[in-house]
Short mmCIF file of C-alpha atoms in Angstrom, two decimals:
data_model
loop_
_atom_site.label_atom_id
_atom_site.label_comp_id
_atom_site.label_asym_id
_atom_site.label_seq_id
_atom_site.Cartn_x
_atom_site.Cartn_y
_atom_site.Cartn_z
CA MET A 11 74.79 21.14 -49.73
CA LEU A 12 73.37 22.04 -53.10
CA PRO A 13 74.82 20.62 -56.32
CA SER A 14 77.08 23.06 -58.15
CA PHE A 15 75.89 25.35 -60.92
CA HIS A 16 76.79 28.63 -62.59
CA TYR A 17 74.83 31.54 -61.20
CA TYR A 18 73.88 34.77 -62.96
CA GLN A 19 72.24 37.99 -61.81
CA PRO A 20 71.27 39.82 -65.01
CA GLU A 21 70.52 43.54 -64.62
CA SER A 22 67.71 43.67 -67.16
CA LEU A 23 65.12 41.46 -68.80
CA ALA A 24 66.97 41.76 -72.12
CA GLU A 25 70.18 40.54 -70.49
CA ALA A 26 68.33 37.66 -68.83
CA LEU A 27 66.77 36.60 -72.15
CA ASN A 28 70.17 36.78 -73.85
CA LEU A 29 71.66 34.53 -71.19
CA LEU A 30 68.87 32.00 -71.54
CA ALA A 31 69.20 32.03 -75.32
CA ASP A 32 72.99 31.61 -75.28
CA LEU A 33 73.75 29.33 -72.34
CA PRO A 34 74.08 25.70 -73.36
CA GLY A 35 72.83 22.83 -71.23
CA PRO A 36 70.15 22.56 -68.57
CA LYS A 37 69.18 25.95 -67.17
CA LYS A 38 66.55 27.27 -64.82
CA VAL A 39 65.17 30.66 -63.92
CA LEU A 40 65.19 31.51 -60.20
CA ALA A 41 62.43 33.72 -58.75
CA GLY A 42 61.40 33.31 -55.09
CA GLY A 43 63.20 29.98 -54.79
CA THR A 44 60.68 28.32 -52.48
CA ASP A 45 60.26 25.42 -54.90
CA VAL A 46 63.58 25.51 -56.78
CA ILE A 47 65.93 25.50 -53.77
CA PRO A 48 64.42 22.45 -52.02
CA ALA A 49 64.24 20.65 -55.39
CA LEU A 50 67.96 21.33 -55.84
CA SER A 51 68.83 20.18 -52.34
CA ARG A 52 66.80 16.99 -52.75
CA GLY A 53 68.64 16.33 -56.00
CA GLU A 54 65.40 16.39 -57.99
CA LEU A 55 66.56 19.20 -60.20
CA ALA A 56 69.80 19.20 -62.16
CA VAL A 57 70.87 22.51 -63.65
CA GLU A 58 74.10 23.81 -65.09
CA HIS A 59 72.97 27.42 -65.10
CA LEU A 60 70.74 29.26 -62.67
CA VAL A 61 69.54 32.66 -63.89
CA SER A 62 68.26 34.85 -61.07
CA LEU A 63 65.50 37.39 -61.70
CA LYS A 64 66.38 39.24 -58.49
CA LYS A 65 67.37 42.50 -60.16
CA LEU A 66 64.43 42.72 -62.58
CA ASP A 67 62.32 45.21 -60.67
CA GLU A 68 60.06 45.70 -63.70
CA LEU A 69 58.58 42.28 -62.89
CA ARG A 70 57.52 43.32 -59.39
CA GLU A 71 54.58 45.51 -60.36
CA ILE A 72 50.82 45.09 -60.30
CA ARG A 73 49.33 47.44 -62.92
CA ARG A 74 45.90 48.22 -64.27
CA VAL A 75 46.02 48.67 -68.03
CA GLY A 76 42.61 49.46 -69.50
CA ALA A 77 40.21 46.70 -68.47
CA ASN A 78 43.02 44.34 -67.50
CA LEU A 79 45.19 43.70 -64.50
CA HIS A 80 48.84 42.83 -65.14
CA VAL A 81 50.57 41.03 -62.30
CA GLY A 82 54.35 40.82 -62.64
CA ALA A 83 55.99 37.43 -62.24
CA LEU A 84 58.00 38.54 -59.18
CA VAL A 85 55.02 39.83 -57.19
CA THR A 86 55.04 37.87 -53.93
CA PHE A 87 52.08 36.24 -52.23
CA ARG A 88 52.36 38.81 -49.49
CA GLU A 89 52.17 41.64 -52.00
CA LEU A 90 49.02 40.10 -53.50
CA VAL A 91 47.48 39.92 -50.03
CA SER A 92 48.15 43.60 -49.33
CA SER A 93 47.55 45.08 -52.79
CA PRO A 94 44.62 47.53 -53.09
CA LEU A 95 44.33 46.65 -56.80
CA VAL A 96 43.92 42.97 -55.94
CA ALA A 97 41.40 43.80 -53.20
CA GLY A 98 39.45 45.96 -55.63
CA PHE A 99 39.53 43.92 -58.82
CA CYS A 100 40.22 40.26 -58.00
CA ARG A 101 39.59 39.66 -54.33
CA LEU A 102 39.72 35.89 -54.72
CA LEU A 103 43.36 36.06 -55.83
CA GLY A 104 44.27 37.81 -52.57
CA GLU A 105 42.32 35.20 -50.60
CA ALA A 106 44.22 32.44 -52.38
CA ALA A 107 47.58 34.13 -51.77
CA ALA A 108 46.73 34.44 -48.06
CA ALA A 109 46.14 30.68 -47.95
CA VAL A 110 49.62 29.80 -49.22
CA GLY A 111 52.20 28.35 -46.82
CA GLY A 112 53.08 30.51 -43.83
CA PRO A 113 54.24 34.14 -43.57
CA GLN A 114 57.82 33.22 -44.50
CA VAL A 115 56.81 31.51 -47.72
CA ARG A 116 54.37 34.31 -48.57
CA ASN A 117 57.20 36.83 -48.24
CA GLN A 118 59.32 34.91 -50.72
CA GLY A 119 57.16 32.92 -53.12
CA THR A 120 56.02 34.58 -56.34
CA VAL A 121 53.10 34.54 -58.75
CA GLY A 122 55.35 33.52 -61.64
CA GLY A 123 56.86 30.70 -59.61
CA ASN A 124 53.46 29.37 -58.55
CA VAL A 125 52.30 29.28 -62.18
CA VAL A 126 55.49 27.85 -63.70
CA ASN A 127 55.81 25.23 -60.98
CA ALA A 128 52.43 23.92 -62.18
CA SER A 129 51.67 21.96 -59.04
CA PRO A 130 48.18 20.43 -59.07
CA ALA A 131 47.85 22.00 -55.62
CA GLY A 132 49.16 25.46 -56.66
CA ASP A 133 46.86 27.82 -54.80
CA LEU A 134 46.83 30.65 -57.32
CA LEU A 135 45.89 28.43 -60.24
CA PRO A 136 42.15 27.93 -59.60
CA PRO A 137 41.49 31.67 -59.14
CA LEU A 138 43.59 32.49 -62.22
CA PHE A 139 41.63 29.86 -64.19
CA ALA A 140 38.36 31.40 -63.05
CA LEU A 141 39.63 34.87 -63.94
CA GLY A 142 40.45 33.69 -67.47
CA ALA A 143 44.12 34.58 -67.03
CA GLN A 144 46.73 34.60 -69.75
CA VAL A 145 50.49 34.37 -69.31
CA LYS A 146 53.09 36.39 -71.16
CA LEU A 147 56.22 34.48 -72.16
CA CYS A 148 59.25 36.41 -73.36
CA ARG A 149 62.28 35.14 -75.21
CA ARG A 150 65.04 36.93 -77.08
CA GLY A 151 63.49 38.58 -80.08
CA GLY A 152 59.90 37.69 -79.32
CA GLU A 153 57.05 37.04 -76.95
CA ARG A 154 53.80 35.14 -76.87
CA VAL A 155 50.68 35.30 -74.77
CA LEU A 156 48.92 32.04 -73.93
CA PRO A 157 45.74 31.31 -72.00
CA LEU A 158 46.68 29.69 -68.67
CA ALA A 159 44.50 26.75 -69.65
CA GLU A 160 46.81 26.09 -72.61
CA PHE A 161 50.02 26.92 -70.76
CA LEU A 162 49.50 24.34 -68.02
CA LEU A 163 49.98 20.83 -69.38
CA GLY A 164 49.84 18.79 -66.20
CA MET A 165 51.76 18.03 -63.04
CA GLY A 166 54.91 20.18 -63.21
CA LYS A 167 54.55 20.48 -66.99
CA THR A 168 54.00 23.69 -68.92
CA MET A 169 54.48 25.17 -72.38
CA LEU A 170 57.45 27.22 -71.11
CA MET A 171 60.54 26.76 -73.28
CA PRO A 172 63.99 26.73 -71.61
CA GLU A 173 64.88 30.10 -73.17
CA GLU A 174 61.64 31.78 -72.09
CA ILE A 175 60.70 33.76 -68.99
CA LEU A 176 57.13 34.10 -67.80
CA THR A 177 57.02 37.85 -67.18
CA GLU A 178 53.43 38.52 -66.20
CA VAL A 179 49.95 37.18 -65.72
CA ILE A 180 47.13 39.15 -67.35
CA PHE A 181 43.38 38.94 -66.74
CA PRO A 182 40.29 41.14 -66.96
CA ALA A 183 39.66 43.10 -63.77
CA LEU A 184 36.41 42.00 -62.14
CA PRO A 185 33.67 44.64 -62.20
CA GLY A 186 32.61 46.03 -58.84
CA GLY A 187 29.42 43.94 -58.70
CA ALA A 188 31.13 40.58 -59.20
CA ALA A 189 31.26 38.28 -56.20
CA SER A 190 34.25 36.02 -55.67
CA SER A 191 35.86 33.73 -53.15
CA PHE A 192 38.58 31.15 -52.66
CA VAL A 193 38.42 28.30 -50.17
CA LYS A 194 41.15 25.79 -49.47
CA LEU A 195 41.05 22.57 -47.54
CA GLY A 196 44.44 21.51 -46.19
CA ARG A 197 45.39 19.11 -43.44
CA ARG A 198 45.72 22.13 -41.16
CA ASN A 199 45.44 25.89 -41.47
CA SER A 200 49.05 26.87 -42.18
CA LEU A 201 51.89 25.36 -44.15
CA ALA A 202 49.53 22.85 -45.68
CA ILE A 203 49.35 21.74 -49.28
CA SER A 204 45.84 21.98 -50.69
CA ARG A 205 43.86 18.74 -50.64
CA ILE A 206 41.02 20.51 -52.43
CA SER A 207 40.54 24.14 -53.29
CA MET A 208 37.86 26.07 -55.11
CA ALA A 209 37.65 29.49 -56.69
CA VAL A 210 34.27 31.10 -57.35
CA ILE A 211 33.34 34.12 -59.46
CA ILE A 212 29.66 34.99 -59.79
CA PHE A 213 28.14 37.81 -61.85
CA ARG A 214 24.55 38.78 -61.01
CA ASN A 215 22.14 41.21 -62.58
CA ARG A 216 20.28 43.94 -60.66
CA GLN A 217 17.49 41.55 -59.70
CA GLY A 218 20.10 39.27 -58.11
CA ARG A 219 19.78 36.59 -60.80
CA ILE A 220 23.04 34.82 -61.65
CA GLU A 221 24.22 35.80 -65.13
CA GLU A 222 27.43 33.82 -65.10
CA ALA A 223 29.18 31.54 -62.63
CA ARG A 224 32.79 30.41 -62.92
CA LEU A 225 33.82 27.62 -60.60
CA ALA A 226 37.38 26.29 -60.68
CA LEU A 227 38.55 23.38 -58.55
CA GLY A 228 42.15 22.78 -57.53
CA ALA A 229 44.03 19.64 -56.46
CA VAL A 230 41.50 17.19 -57.86
CA ALA A 231 43.28 16.78 -61.20
CA PRO A 232 46.71 17.59 -62.66
CA ARG A 233 45.35 21.03 -63.62
CA PRO A 234 42.48 23.15 -62.30
CA VAL A 235 39.08 21.99 -63.51
CA ARG A 236 35.99 24.06 -64.21
CA ALA A 237 32.77 22.61 -62.75
CA GLU A 238 30.86 23.22 -65.95
CA ARG A 239 27.64 21.40 -65.05
CA ALA A 240 27.26 23.42 -61.88
CA GLU A 241 28.11 26.62 -63.75
CA ALA A 242 25.36 25.90 -66.29
CA LEU A 243 22.77 25.08 -63.68
CA LEU A 244 23.41 28.28 -61.71
CA LYS A 245 22.94 30.47 -64.77
CA GLY A 246 19.74 32.48 -64.83
CA ARG A 247 18.66 31.53 -61.31
CA CYS A 248 18.53 33.31 -57.95
CA PRO A 249 20.79 32.11 -55.12
CA GLY A 250 19.16 30.32 -52.21
CA PRO A 251 19.66 27.19 -50.08
CA ALA A 252 17.96 24.84 -52.57
CA LEU A 253 20.06 26.08 -55.48
CA LEU A 254 23.16 25.88 -53.29
CA GLU A 255 22.58 22.17 -52.64
CA GLU A 256 21.88 21.51 -56.32
CA ALA A 257 25.14 23.19 -57.27
CA VAL A 258 27.09 21.37 -54.54
CA ALA A 259 25.73 18.03 -55.74
CA ALA A 260 26.69 18.83 -59.34
CA ILE A 261 30.21 19.88 -58.30
CA ALA A 262 30.59 16.68 -56.26
CA GLU A 263 29.55 14.61 -59.28
CA THR A 264 32.05 16.35 -61.51
CA VAL A 265 34.80 15.75 -58.97
CA ALA A 266 33.86 12.11 -58.40
CA ALA A 267 34.11 11.48 -62.15
CA ILE A 268 37.57 13.07 -62.29
CA LEU A 269 38.97 11.36 -59.22
CA GLY A 270 38.15 7.84 -60.37
CA ARG A 271 39.82 5.27 -58.11
CA ARG A 272 42.66 7.35 -56.73
CA ALA A 273 43.53 6.54 -53.13
CA SER A 274 42.33 9.94 -51.95
CA ALA A 275 39.06 9.67 -53.90
CA PRO A 276 36.73 8.44 -51.13
CA TYR A 277 37.84 11.33 -48.92
CA LYS A 278 37.80 14.02 -51.57
CA ARG A 279 34.41 12.95 -52.96
CA VAL A 280 32.85 13.81 -49.60
CA ALA A 281 35.08 16.71 -48.60
CA VAL A 282 34.54 18.62 -51.83
CA LYS A 283 30.93 19.23 -50.81
CA GLY A 284 32.01 21.17 -47.75
CA VAL A 285 34.55 23.17 -49.74
CA ALA A 286 32.00 23.99 -52.45
CA ARG A 287 29.30 24.98 -49.96
CA GLN A 288 31.69 27.23 -48.07
CA ALA A 289 33.10 28.85 -51.23
CA LEU A 290 29.66 29.59 -52.72
CA LEU A 291 28.35 30.97 -49.40
CA ARG A 292 31.38 33.14 -48.93
CA ALA A 293 31.05 34.62 -52.42
CA VAL A 294 27.27 35.08 -52.26
CA PRO A 295 25.79 34.99 -48.73
CA GLU A 296 22.26 34.87 -50.25
CA PHE A 297 22.90 31.16 -50.96
CA GLY A 298 22.22 30.69 -47.25
CA LYS A 299 19.06 32.78 -47.08
CA PRO A 300 15.72 31.13 -47.92
CA MET B 27 81.35 27.65 -60.72
CA LYS B 28 82.56 31.23 -60.37
CA PRO B 29 82.68 32.49 -56.79
CA PHE B 30 80.13 35.12 -55.90
CA ARG B 31 80.98 38.33 -54.07
CA PHE B 32 78.42 38.47 -51.29
CA LYS B 33 77.83 41.84 -49.63
CA ALA B 34 75.14 42.50 -47.06
CA ILE B 35 74.38 44.21 -43.79
CA ILE B 36 74.09 41.44 -41.25
CA ASN B 37 72.95 42.40 -37.75
CA ASP B 38 73.79 46.04 -38.51
CA ARG B 39 77.35 45.24 -39.62
CA PRO B 40 78.58 45.25 -43.21
CA VAL B 41 79.78 41.84 -44.35
CA GLU B 42 81.63 41.03 -47.54
CA LEU B 43 82.98 37.65 -48.60
CA LEU B 44 83.52 35.40 -51.59
CA ILE B 45 81.25 32.36 -51.57
CA PRO B 46 80.42 29.52 -53.91
CA PRO B 47 77.01 30.46 -55.35
CA ASN B 48 75.43 27.13 -54.45
CA ARG B 49 75.16 28.07 -50.81
CA ARG B 50 71.88 28.54 -49.02
CA LEU B 51 71.60 31.63 -46.83
CA LEU B 52 71.21 29.21 -43.90
CA ASP B 53 74.63 27.65 -44.63
CA LEU B 54 76.32 30.99 -45.16
CA LEU B 55 75.08 32.28 -41.81
CA ARG B 56 75.90 29.15 -39.84
CA GLU B 57 79.03 27.83 -41.51
CA ASP B 58 80.79 30.95 -42.74
CA LEU B 59 79.68 33.48 -40.15
CA ASP B 60 79.13 31.27 -37.08
CA LEU B 61 75.64 32.65 -36.55
CA THR B 62 74.43 29.33 -35.18
CA GLY B 63 71.28 30.79 -33.67
CA VAL B 64 69.86 30.09 -37.12
CA LYS B 65 68.66 26.49 -36.90
CA GLU B 66 68.08 23.98 -39.63
CA GLY B 67 64.96 21.92 -39.07
CA CYS B 68 63.27 20.46 -42.09
CA GLY B 69 65.30 22.16 -44.83
CA GLU B 70 62.12 22.49 -46.90
CA GLY B 71 60.36 25.59 -45.64
CA GLU B 72 57.91 23.74 -43.41
CA CYS B 73 59.14 24.41 -39.88
CA GLY B 74 60.45 27.99 -39.66
CA ALA B 75 63.43 27.10 -37.42
CA CYS B 76 65.76 28.77 -39.92
CA THR B 77 63.75 32.02 -40.00
CA VAL B 78 65.78 35.22 -40.43
CA LEU B 79 64.63 38.72 -41.32
CA LEU B 80 65.41 39.89 -44.83
CA ASP B 81 64.85 43.65 -45.02
CA GLY B 82 62.72 43.23 -41.90
CA ARG B 83 60.51 40.44 -43.26
CA PRO B 84 60.71 36.84 -42.05
CA VAL B 85 61.88 34.28 -44.61
CA ASN B 86 63.07 30.69 -44.38
CA SER B 87 66.83 30.91 -44.86
CA CYS B 88 66.87 27.29 -46.07
CA LEU B 89 64.88 28.39 -49.13
CA VAL B 90 67.02 31.42 -49.95
CA LEU B 91 70.06 31.04 -52.15
CA ALA B 92 72.75 33.13 -50.43
CA PRO B 93 73.54 35.32 -53.49
CA GLU B 94 69.85 36.26 -53.61
CA ALA B 95 70.24 37.90 -50.20
CA SER B 96 73.23 39.93 -51.29
CA GLY B 97 72.75 43.67 -51.03
CA ARG B 98 70.06 43.31 -48.41
CA LYS B 99 69.69 43.73 -44.66
CA ILE B 100 69.70 40.48 -42.72
CA THR B 101 68.81 40.06 -39.06
CA THR B 102 69.42 36.89 -37.04
CA ILE B 103 68.70 36.25 -33.37
CA GLU B 104 72.30 37.30 -32.61
CA GLY B 105 71.40 40.82 -33.75
CA LEU B 106 68.62 41.42 -31.23
CA ALA B 107 70.38 42.03 -27.93
CA SER B 108 72.26 45.30 -27.76
CA ALA B 109 74.80 46.68 -25.30
CA GLY B 110 74.47 43.53 -23.21
CA ARG B 111 70.71 43.93 -22.86
CA LEU B 112 68.22 41.43 -24.20
CA HIS B 113 65.56 42.58 -26.61
CA PRO B 114 62.11 42.90 -24.93
CA LEU B 115 60.97 39.83 -26.89
CA GLN B 116 63.85 37.79 -25.50
CA GLU B 117 63.06 38.99 -21.97
CA ALA B 118 59.38 38.19 -22.47
CA PHE B 119 60.14 34.65 -23.72
CA LEU B 120 62.19 34.04 -20.56
CA GLU B 121 59.62 35.56 -18.23
CA ALA B 122 56.66 33.76 -19.79
CA GLY B 123 58.51 30.42 -19.82
CA ALA B 124 57.99 30.24 -23.57
CA VAL B 125 61.17 28.22 -24.18
CA GLN B 126 61.51 24.49 -23.68
CA CYS B 127 64.06 22.80 -25.93
CA GLY B 128 64.72 26.16 -27.56
CA TYR B 129 65.21 24.95 -31.11
CA CYS B 130 62.27 26.91 -32.53
CA THR B 131 62.87 29.96 -30.33
CA PRO B 132 65.14 32.07 -32.56
CA GLY B 133 62.74 31.70 -35.47
CA MET B 134 59.72 32.38 -33.27
CA ILE B 135 61.26 35.54 -31.86
CA LEU B 136 62.23 36.86 -35.30
CA ALA B 137 58.75 36.18 -36.72
CA ALA B 138 57.32 37.96 -33.68
CA LYS B 139 59.71 40.89 -34.10
CA ALA B 140 58.52 41.42 -37.68
CA LEU B 141 54.94 41.35 -36.43
CA LEU B 142 55.48 43.84 -33.61
CA GLU B 143 57.18 46.27 -35.94
CA GLU B 144 54.12 46.26 -38.16
CA ASN B 145 51.52 45.98 -35.43
CA PRO B 146 52.66 47.05 -31.94
CA ASP B 147 49.50 45.78 -30.24
CA PRO B 148 48.41 42.52 -31.89
CA ASP B 149 45.51 40.45 -30.57
CA GLU B 150 45.90 36.74 -29.91
CA GLN B 151 44.71 35.66 -33.35
CA THR B 152 47.11 38.05 -35.09
CA VAL B 153 50.02 36.64 -33.08
CA LYS B 154 48.98 33.10 -33.99
CA THR B 155 48.86 33.99 -37.68
CA ALA B 156 52.26 35.70 -37.50
CA ILE B 157 53.90 32.60 -36.00
CA SER B 158 51.92 30.14 -38.13
CA GLY B 159 55.05 29.44 -40.20
CA ASN B 160 56.99 28.35 -37.11
CA LEU B 161 56.53 24.92 -35.58
CA CYS B 162 57.13 24.20 -31.90
CA ARG B 163 56.96 20.57 -30.83
CA CYS B 164 57.34 21.21 -27.09
CA THR B 165 55.09 23.93 -25.79
CA GLY B 166 51.70 23.89 -27.40
CA TYR B 167 52.20 27.57 -28.28
CA VAL B 168 50.18 29.05 -25.39
CA LYS B 169 53.17 30.51 -23.58
CA ILE B 170 54.75 31.65 -26.83
CA VAL B 171 51.67 33.65 -27.74
CA ARG B 172 51.59 35.04 -24.19
CA ALA B 173 55.27 36.02 -24.46
CA VAL B 174 54.73 37.92 -27.69
CA ARG B 175 51.87 39.88 -26.16
CA LEU B 176 53.96 40.54 -23.05
CA ALA B 177 56.74 41.86 -25.28
CA ALA B 178 54.24 44.17 -26.97
CA VAL B 179 53.38 45.62 -23.57
CA LYS B 180 57.07 45.99 -22.67
CA MET B 181 57.85 47.68 -25.96
CA ALA B 182 54.87 50.05 -25.70
CA GLY B 183 56.18 51.07 -22.27
CA LYS B 184 59.48 52.00 -23.88
CA GLY B 185 57.94 54.19 -26.52
CA GLY B 186 57.66 51.60 -29.28
CA GLY B 187 60.88 49.66 -28.63
CA ARG B 188 63.82 49.53 -30.99
#
């Protein structure tokens, strides 16, 4: 049995924002529910008012606007997996969505929920970090757009105010030549929470030289972390097995420094090398070719 | 807590009732509508025993607030047999011996039904992915996968099934 609360199904975003602005006491927005409902039933979340986004179809769209992709907060993991826009302009986000939970959770869970929940193991967060995503937060009478890196404050903590709704995630579409990948290590293939994950985006010039590498690691810190040393050392060089091992070593060093003496550190220090190798190879197969 | 007027099509029949809004879809189906083929396992979206189809797609009914399912089409295991005849998936599970304790079976069959409607001839790996959100602690899955593929054959023989 869930604790009791008042429940609302606003018909429009404006109505939802009015409710959030006017309702007193603890309130929460409900999207897919895959995190909120179990938190309620475990008694970890106390709310007086639950505002459902169910009827806000305007938040279910994936749109291309100029150079950017706009992903509505209510887009489900399944929709990311099957979207041609995602496949064409941010393949790694589709790969990450496919790695979430099982089919049931992918049918229900949403992009907005994954971001707002701010779990260190949230699978969409490393790819969105690598993509340089921003989030749009609406409230009655105003809105603001924040870089994801500023929005996420730590485990379960974000800049979201109680009267705000995260309506969409915005990021530059990747150009056709960009390589990308997402790799997740869980305790098993399905229904597993990430132990380590990594998102890779690599831009190369016509000669195959790496112009820019963006490497974002998940589940090693309260928020995704960019492997900046490895990014710097890849820049200007051509992929191959020797460079791959250099990059993997640099990523492992970055991770070891972050993990410190956490109980999972000895495992993750070693395991991250396999994740990094696999992610780089999947994005750019030339890393495996001498 | 104002009661919520819940209206949905459940197993092809219109249903309307007043419910407290703090009800999970799982509780509504089992407690209010006696559809006890929906099983509660973990209550956290890990095991798939409570799987139902929402507009044809499998979801964990323990993670769905009942009012969120209002206005939609819900299918439980009770909705599969028709006119006293089992659904080909149910027949296949019996014939392949894919049921031991049976607790995961309703969820497995519904996940498989959603798959076969999308892909009438899935290979083994596709079946495994489709049921990857459903845990079975008895069988080791081999006979379940076999049953789903057997059902695909049965349904193809009947011109695509229901």
